Coordinates of N, CA and C in Angstrom, one line a residue:
M1 N -131.0 -57.6 16.2 CA -130.9 -58.5 15.1 C -131.4 -59.9 15.5
S2 N -132.4 -60.3 14.8 CA -133.0 -61.6 15.1 C -132.6 -62.6 14.0
N3 N -132.2 -63.8 14.5 CA -131.8 -64.8 13.6 C -133.1 -65.7 13.3
R4 N -133.4 -65.8 12.0 CA -134.6 -66.6 11.6 C -134.1 -68.0 11.3
I5 N -134.7 -68.6 10.3 CA -134.3 -70.0 10.0 C -132.9 -70.0 9.4
N6 N -132.2 -71.1 9.6 CA -130.9 -71.3 9.0 C -131.2 -71.9 7.6
Y7 N -131.3 -71.1 6.6 CA -131.8 -71.5 5.3 C -130.8 -72.5 4.7
S8 N -129.5 -72.4 5.0 CA -128.5 -73.3 4.4 C -128.7 -74.7 5.0
A9 N -129.1 -74.8 6.2 CA -129.3 -76.1 6.9 C -130.6 -76.8 6.5
V10 N -131.6 -76.0 6.4 CA -132.9 -76.6 6.1 C -133.1 -76.9 4.6
S11 N -132.3 -76.4 3.7 CA -132.4 -76.7 2.3 C -131.0 -76.8 1.7
P12 N -130.2 -77.8 2.2 CA -128.8 -77.8 1.9 C -128.5 -78.1 0.4
D13 N -129.3 -78.8 -0.3 CA -129.0 -79.0 -1.7 C -129.1 -77.8 -2.6
I14 N -130.1 -76.9 -2.3 CA -130.2 -75.7 -3.1 C -129.1 -74.7 -2.7
Y15 N -128.8 -74.7 -1.4 CA -127.7 -73.8 -0.9 C -126.4 -74.3 -1.5
K16 N -126.2 -75.6 -1.7 CA -124.9 -76.1 -2.3 C -124.9 -75.6 -3.7
A17 N -126.0 -75.6 -4.4 CA -126.0 -75.2 -5.8 C -125.6 -73.7 -5.9
F18 N -126.1 -72.9 -5.0 CA -125.7 -71.5 -5.0 C -124.2 -71.4 -4.7
G19 N -123.7 -72.3 -3.8 CA -122.3 -72.3 -3.5 C -121.5 -72.7 -4.7
N20 N -122.0 -73.6 -5.6 CA -121.3 -74.0 -6.8 C -121.2 -72.8 -7.8
V21 N -122.2 -72.0 -7.8 CA -122.2 -70.8 -8.7 C -121.1 -69.8 -8.1
Y22 N -121.1 -69.7 -6.8 CA -120.1 -68.8 -6.2 C -118.7 -69.3 -6.6
G23 N -118.5 -70.6 -6.5 CA -117.2 -71.2 -6.8 C -116.8 -70.9 -8.3
S24 N -117.8 -71.0 -9.2 CA -117.6 -70.8 -10.6 C -117.2 -69.4 -10.8
V25 N -117.9 -68.4 -10.1 CA -117.5 -67.0 -10.3 C -116.0 -66.8 -9.9
L26 N -115.6 -67.5 -8.8 CA -114.2 -67.3 -8.3 C -113.2 -67.8 -9.4
Q27 N -113.7 -68.7 -10.2 CA -112.8 -69.3 -11.2 C -112.9 -68.7 -12.6
C28 N -113.8 -67.8 -12.8 CA -114.2 -67.3 -14.1 C -113.1 -66.4 -14.8
G29 N -112.2 -65.9 -14.0 CA -111.2 -65.0 -14.6 C -111.3 -63.6 -14.1
L30 N -112.4 -63.2 -13.6 CA -112.5 -61.8 -13.0 C -111.6 -61.8 -11.7
A31 N -111.0 -60.7 -11.5 CA -110.2 -60.5 -10.3 C -111.1 -60.6 -9.0
K32 N -110.6 -61.4 -8.0 CA -111.4 -61.6 -6.8 C -111.7 -60.3 -6.1
D33 N -110.7 -59.4 -6.0 CA -110.9 -58.1 -5.4 C -112.0 -57.3 -6.1
L34 N -112.0 -57.3 -7.4 CA -113.1 -56.6 -8.1 C -114.4 -57.2 -7.8
V35 N -114.5 -58.5 -7.9 CA -115.8 -59.2 -7.6 C -116.3 -58.9 -6.2
D36 N -115.3 -58.9 -5.2 CA -115.7 -58.6 -3.8 C -116.1 -57.2 -3.7
L37 N -115.5 -56.3 -4.4 CA -115.9 -54.9 -4.4 C -117.4 -54.7 -4.9
V38 N -117.7 -55.4 -6.0 CA -119.0 -55.4 -6.5 C -120.0 -56.1 -5.5
Y39 N -119.6 -57.2 -4.9 CA -120.5 -57.8 -3.9 C -120.8 -56.9 -2.8
L40 N -119.8 -56.1 -2.3 CA -120.0 -55.2 -1.2 C -121.0 -54.1 -1.7
R41 N -120.8 -53.6 -2.8 CA -121.7 -52.5 -3.3 C -123.1 -53.0 -3.4
I42 N -123.3 -54.2 -4.0 CA -124.7 -54.7 -4.1 C -125.3 -54.9 -2.7
S43 N -124.5 -55.4 -1.8 CA -125.0 -55.7 -0.5 C -125.4 -54.4 0.3
Q44 N -124.6 -53.3 0.0 CA -125.0 -52.0 0.6 C -126.3 -51.5 0.0
I45 N -126.5 -51.7 -1.3 CA -127.8 -51.3 -1.9 C -128.9 -52.0 -1.3
N46 N -128.7 -53.3 -1.1 CA -129.8 -54.2 -0.6 C -129.9 -54.2 0.9
G47 N -129.0 -53.6 1.6 CA -129.1 -53.6 3.0 C -128.9 -54.9 3.8
C48 N -128.0 -55.7 3.2 CA -127.7 -57.0 3.9 C -126.5 -56.9 4.8
A49 N -126.8 -56.8 6.1 CA -125.8 -56.6 7.1 C -124.8 -57.8 7.1
F50 N -125.2 -59.0 7.0 CA -124.3 -60.1 7.0 C -123.3 -60.0 5.8
C51 N -123.8 -59.7 4.7 CA -123.0 -59.7 3.5 C -122.1 -58.4 3.5
I52 N -122.6 -57.3 4.0 CA -121.7 -56.1 4.1 C -120.5 -56.4 5.0
D53 N -120.8 -57.0 6.1 CA -119.7 -57.4 7.1 C -118.7 -58.3 6.4
M54 N -119.2 -59.4 5.8 CA -118.4 -60.4 5.2 C -117.5 -59.8 4.1
H55 N -118.1 -59.1 3.2 CA -117.3 -58.6 2.0 C -116.4 -57.5 2.4
S56 N -116.7 -56.7 3.4 CA -115.8 -55.7 4.0 C -114.6 -56.3 4.5
R57 N -114.8 -57.4 5.3 CA -113.7 -58.1 5.9 C -112.8 -58.8 4.9
D58 N -113.5 -59.4 3.8 CA -112.7 -60.0 2.8 C -111.8 -59.0 2.0
L59 N -112.4 -57.8 1.7 CA -111.6 -56.8 1.1 C -110.5 -56.2 1.9
L60 N -110.7 -56.1 3.2 CA -109.6 -55.6 4.1 C -108.5 -56.7 4.1
K61 N -108.9 -57.9 4.2 CA -107.9 -59.0 4.2 C -107.1 -59.0 2.9
Q62 N -107.7 -58.6 1.8 CA -107.0 -58.6 0.5 C -106.1 -57.3 0.3
G63 N -106.2 -56.5 1.3 CA -105.3 -55.3 1.3 C -106.0 -54.0 0.9
L64 N -107.3 -54.0 0.7 CA -108.0 -52.8 0.4 C -107.9 -51.8 1.5
S65 N -107.5 -50.5 1.2 CA -107.4 -49.6 2.3 C -108.7 -49.2 2.9
V66 N -108.7 -48.8 4.2 CA -109.9 -48.4 4.9 C -110.5 -47.2 4.2
E67 N -109.6 -46.3 3.7 CA -110.0 -45.1 3.1 C -110.9 -45.4 1.8
K68 N -110.5 -46.4 1.1 CA -111.2 -46.8 -0.1 C -112.5 -47.5 0.3
L69 N -112.4 -48.4 1.3 CA -113.5 -49.2 1.7 C -114.7 -48.3 2.1
V70 N -114.4 -47.2 2.9 CA -115.5 -46.4 3.4 C -116.1 -45.5 2.3
L71 N -115.4 -45.4 1.2 CA -116.0 -44.6 0.1 C -116.7 -45.4 -1.0
V72 N -116.8 -46.7 -0.8 CA -117.6 -47.5 -1.7 C -119.0 -47.0 -2.0
P73 N -119.7 -46.7 -0.9 CA -121.1 -46.2 -1.2 C -121.2 -44.9 -2.1
V74 N -120.1 -44.1 -2.1 CA -120.1 -42.9 -2.8 C -119.0 -42.9 -3.9
W75 N -118.7 -44.0 -4.4 CA -117.6 -44.2 -5.4 C -117.7 -43.2 -6.5
H76 N -119.0 -42.8 -6.9 CA -119.1 -41.8 -8.0 C -118.4 -40.5 -7.7
D77 N -118.3 -40.2 -6.4 CA -117.7 -38.9 -6.0 C -116.3 -39.0 -5.4
A78 N -115.7 -40.2 -5.6 CA -114.4 -40.5 -5.0 C -113.2 -40.2 -6.0
G79 N -113.4 -39.5 -7.0 CA -112.3 -39.1 -7.9 C -111.7 -40.4 -8.5
Q80 N -110.4 -40.3 -8.5 CA -109.6 -41.4 -9.2 C -109.2 -42.5 -8.2
L81 N -109.8 -42.5 -7.0 CA -109.6 -43.6 -6.0 C -109.9 -44.9 -6.5
F82 N -111.0 -45.0 -7.3 CA -111.4 -46.3 -8.0 C -110.9 -46.3 -9.4
T83 N -110.4 -47.4 -9.8 CA -109.9 -47.5 -11.2 C -111.0 -47.4 -12.2
P84 N -110.7 -47.1 -13.5 CA -111.7 -47.1 -14.5 C -112.5 -48.4 -14.5
R85 N -111.8 -49.5 -14.4 CA -112.5 -50.9 -14.5 C -113.4 -51.0 -13.3
E86 N -112.9 -50.6 -12.1 CA -113.8 -50.7 -10.9 C -115.0 -49.8 -11.1
R87 N -114.9 -48.6 -11.6 CA -116.0 -47.7 -11.8 C -117.0 -48.3 -12.7
V88 N -116.6 -48.9 -13.8 CA -117.5 -49.5 -14.8 C -118.2 -50.7 -14.1
A89 N -117.4 -51.5 -13.4 CA -118.1 -52.7 -12.7 C -119.1 -52.2 -11.6
L90 N -118.7 -51.2 -10.8 CA -119.7 -50.7 -9.8 C -120.9 -50.1 -10.5
S91 N -120.7 -49.4 -11.6 CA -121.9 -48.8 -12.3 C -122.8 -49.9 -12.8
W92 N -122.2 -51.0 -13.4 CA -123.0 -52.1 -13.9 C -123.7 -52.8 -12.8
A93 N -123.0 -53.0 -11.7 CA -123.6 -53.7 -10.5 C -124.8 -52.9 -10.0
E94 N -124.7 -51.6 -10.0 CA -125.8 -50.7 -9.5 C -127.0 -50.8 -10.5
T95 N -126.7 -50.6 -11.8 CA -127.9 -50.6 -12.7 C -128.6 -51.9 -12.8
V96 N -127.8 -53.0 -12.7 CA -128.4 -54.4 -12.8 C -129.2 -54.7 -11.4
T97 N -128.6 -54.3 -10.3 CA -129.2 -54.5 -9.0 C -130.5 -53.7 -8.9
R98 N -130.5 -52.5 -9.5 CA -131.7 -51.7 -9.5 C -132.6 -51.8 -10.8
V99 N -132.6 -53.0 -11.3 CA -133.2 -53.2 -12.6 C -134.6 -52.7 -12.7
A100 N -135.4 -52.8 -11.7 CA -136.8 -52.3 -11.7 C -136.8 -50.8 -11.9
E101 N -135.8 -50.1 -11.4 CA -135.8 -48.7 -11.6 C -135.1 -48.2 -12.9
T102 N -134.0 -48.9 -13.2 CA -133.2 -48.5 -14.3 C -133.6 -49.0 -15.7
G103 N -134.1 -50.3 -15.7 CA -134.3 -50.9 -17.0 C -133.0 -51.3 -17.7
V104 N -131.9 -51.1 -17.0 CA -130.5 -51.4 -17.6 C -130.4 -50.7 -19.0
P105 N -130.1 -49.4 -19.0 CA -130.0 -48.6 -20.2 C -128.9 -49.1 -21.2
D106 N -129.2 -48.9 -22.4 CA -128.2 -49.3 -23.5 C -126.8 -48.7 -23.2
A107 N -126.8 -47.5 -22.8 CA -125.5 -46.8 -22.6 C -124.7 -47.5 -21.5
D108 N -125.4 -48.0 -20.4 CA -124.7 -48.7 -19.3 C -124.2 -50.0 -19.9
Y109 N -125.0 -50.7 -20.7 CA -124.6 -52.0 -21.3 C -123.4 -51.8 -22.2
Q110 N -123.4 -50.8 -23.0 CA -122.3 -50.6 -23.9 C -121.0 -50.3 -23.2
A111 N -121.1 -49.5 -22.1 CA -119.9 -49.1 -21.4 C -119.4 -50.4 -20.7
A112 N -120.2 -51.2 -20.1 CA -119.8 -52.4 -19.5 C -119.2 -53.4 -20.5
L113 N -119.8 -53.6 -21.6 CA -119.4 -54.5 -22.7 C -118.0 -54.0 -23.2
A114 N -117.8 -52.7 -23.4 CA -116.6 -52.2 -23.9 C -115.4 -52.5 -22.9
E115 N -115.7 -52.5 -21.6 CA -114.7 -52.7 -20.6 C -114.4 -54.2 -20.4
F116 N -115.5 -55.0 -20.4 CA -115.3 -56.4 -20.0 C -115.4 -57.5 -21.1
G117 N -115.9 -57.1 -22.3 CA -116.1 -58.0 -23.3 C -117.3 -59.0 -23.0
D118 N -117.6 -59.8 -24.0 CA -118.8 -60.7 -23.9 C -118.7 -61.6 -22.6
K119 N -117.6 -62.4 -22.5 CA -117.5 -63.3 -21.4 C -117.4 -62.6 -20.1
G120 N -116.5 -61.6 -20.0 CA -116.4 -60.9 -18.8 C -117.6 -60.3 -18.3
L121 N -118.4 -59.7 -19.2 CA -119.7 -59.1 -18.8 C -120.7 -60.1 -18.4
A122 N -120.7 -61.3 -19.1 CA -121.6 -62.3 -18.7 C -121.3 -62.8 -17.3
D123 N -120.0 -63.0 -17.1 CA -119.5 -63.5 -15.8 C -119.8 -62.5 -14.7
L124 N -119.5 -61.2 -14.9 CA -119.8 -60.2 -13.9 C -121.3 -60.1 -13.6
T125 N -122.1 -60.3 -14.6 CA -123.6 -60.3 -14.4 C -124.1 -61.5 -13.6
Y126 N -123.5 -62.7 -13.9 CA -123.7 -63.8 -13.0 C -123.4 -63.5 -11.6
A127 N -122.2 -62.9 -11.4 CA -121.8 -62.5 -10.0 C -122.8 -61.6 -9.4
I128 N -123.3 -60.6 -10.1 CA -124.2 -59.6 -9.6 C -125.6 -60.3 -9.3
G129 N -126.0 -61.2 -10.2 CA -127.3 -61.9 -9.9 C -127.2 -62.8 -8.7
L130 N -126.0 -63.5 -8.5 CA -125.8 -64.3 -7.4 C -125.8 -63.5 -6.1
M131 N -125.1 -62.4 -6.1 CA -125.1 -61.6 -4.8 C -126.5 -61.1 -4.5
N132 N -127.2 -60.7 -5.5 CA -128.6 -60.2 -5.2 C -129.4 -61.3 -4.6
A133 N -129.2 -62.5 -5.1 CA -130.0 -63.6 -4.5 C -129.5 -63.9 -3.0
F134 N -128.2 -63.9 -2.8 CA -127.7 -64.1 -1.4 C -128.2 -63.0 -0.5
N135 N -128.2 -61.8 -1.0 CA -128.7 -60.6 -0.2 C -130.2 -60.8 0.2
R136 N -130.9 -61.4 -0.7 CA -132.3 -61.6 -0.3 C -132.5 -62.7 0.8
F137 N -131.6 -63.7 0.7 CA -131.6 -64.7 1.8 C -131.2 -64.0 3.1
G138 N -130.1 -63.2 3.0 CA -129.6 -62.5 4.2 C -130.6 -61.5 4.8
V139 N -131.3 -60.8 4.0 CA -132.3 -59.8 4.5 C -133.5 -60.6 5.1
A140 N -133.9 -61.6 4.3 CA -135.1 -62.4 4.7 C -134.9 -63.2 6.0
F141 N -133.7 -63.8 6.1 CA -133.5 -64.7 7.3 C -132.6 -64.2 8.3
R142 N -131.9 -63.0 8.1 CA -131.2 -62.2 9.0 C -130.1 -63.0 9.8
P143 N -129.2 -63.7 9.1 CA -128.1 -64.3 9.9 C -127.2 -63.2 10.5
A144 N -126.7 -63.5 11.7 CA -125.9 -62.5 12.4 C -124.6 -62.3 11.7
P145 N -124.2 -61.0 11.5 CA -122.9 -60.8 10.9 C -121.8 -61.2 11.9
A146 N -120.6 -61.5 11.4 CA -119.5 -61.9 12.2 C -119.2 -60.9 13.3
A147 N -119.4 -59.6 13.0 CA -119.1 -58.5 13.9 C -120.0 -58.6 15.2
V148 N -121.2 -59.2 15.0 CA -122.1 -59.3 16.1 C -121.6 -60.4 17.1
N149 N -121.0 -61.4 16.5 CA -120.5 -62.5 17.3 C -119.0 -62.3 17.8
A150 N -118.4 -61.2 17.4 CA -117.0 -61.0 17.8 C -116.8 -60.6 19.2

């Protein structure tokens, strides 16, 4: 693992703006554990080691079981371990994250809208977009995960 530039230090104003969006997502009304679950899945898709480590630790601190944590990559096949709301959020996160492949089908949109409503879906999509951006910073600049420094 090589650490490249410290992007937050060399461009603090823009980093702070992203941090403000992160803070807004925390205050939007979506459950923190749901948002962190979505953040973890997006980070797994994008291969961001720093973010996978951080969101896994956050979820464990919030009480998520290890059994559920390790099945996040295969949530489709985990039966009823994930709630219907979590399954819709994870599905929406995957289709939006893979937008170039999926085109975000109408059926996915309708399912997410039915579960979250207008505001909830907009907020969830902001969260998804934000984590996709953070993942790109993490993959491009390779900050060391906390596990590496432990």
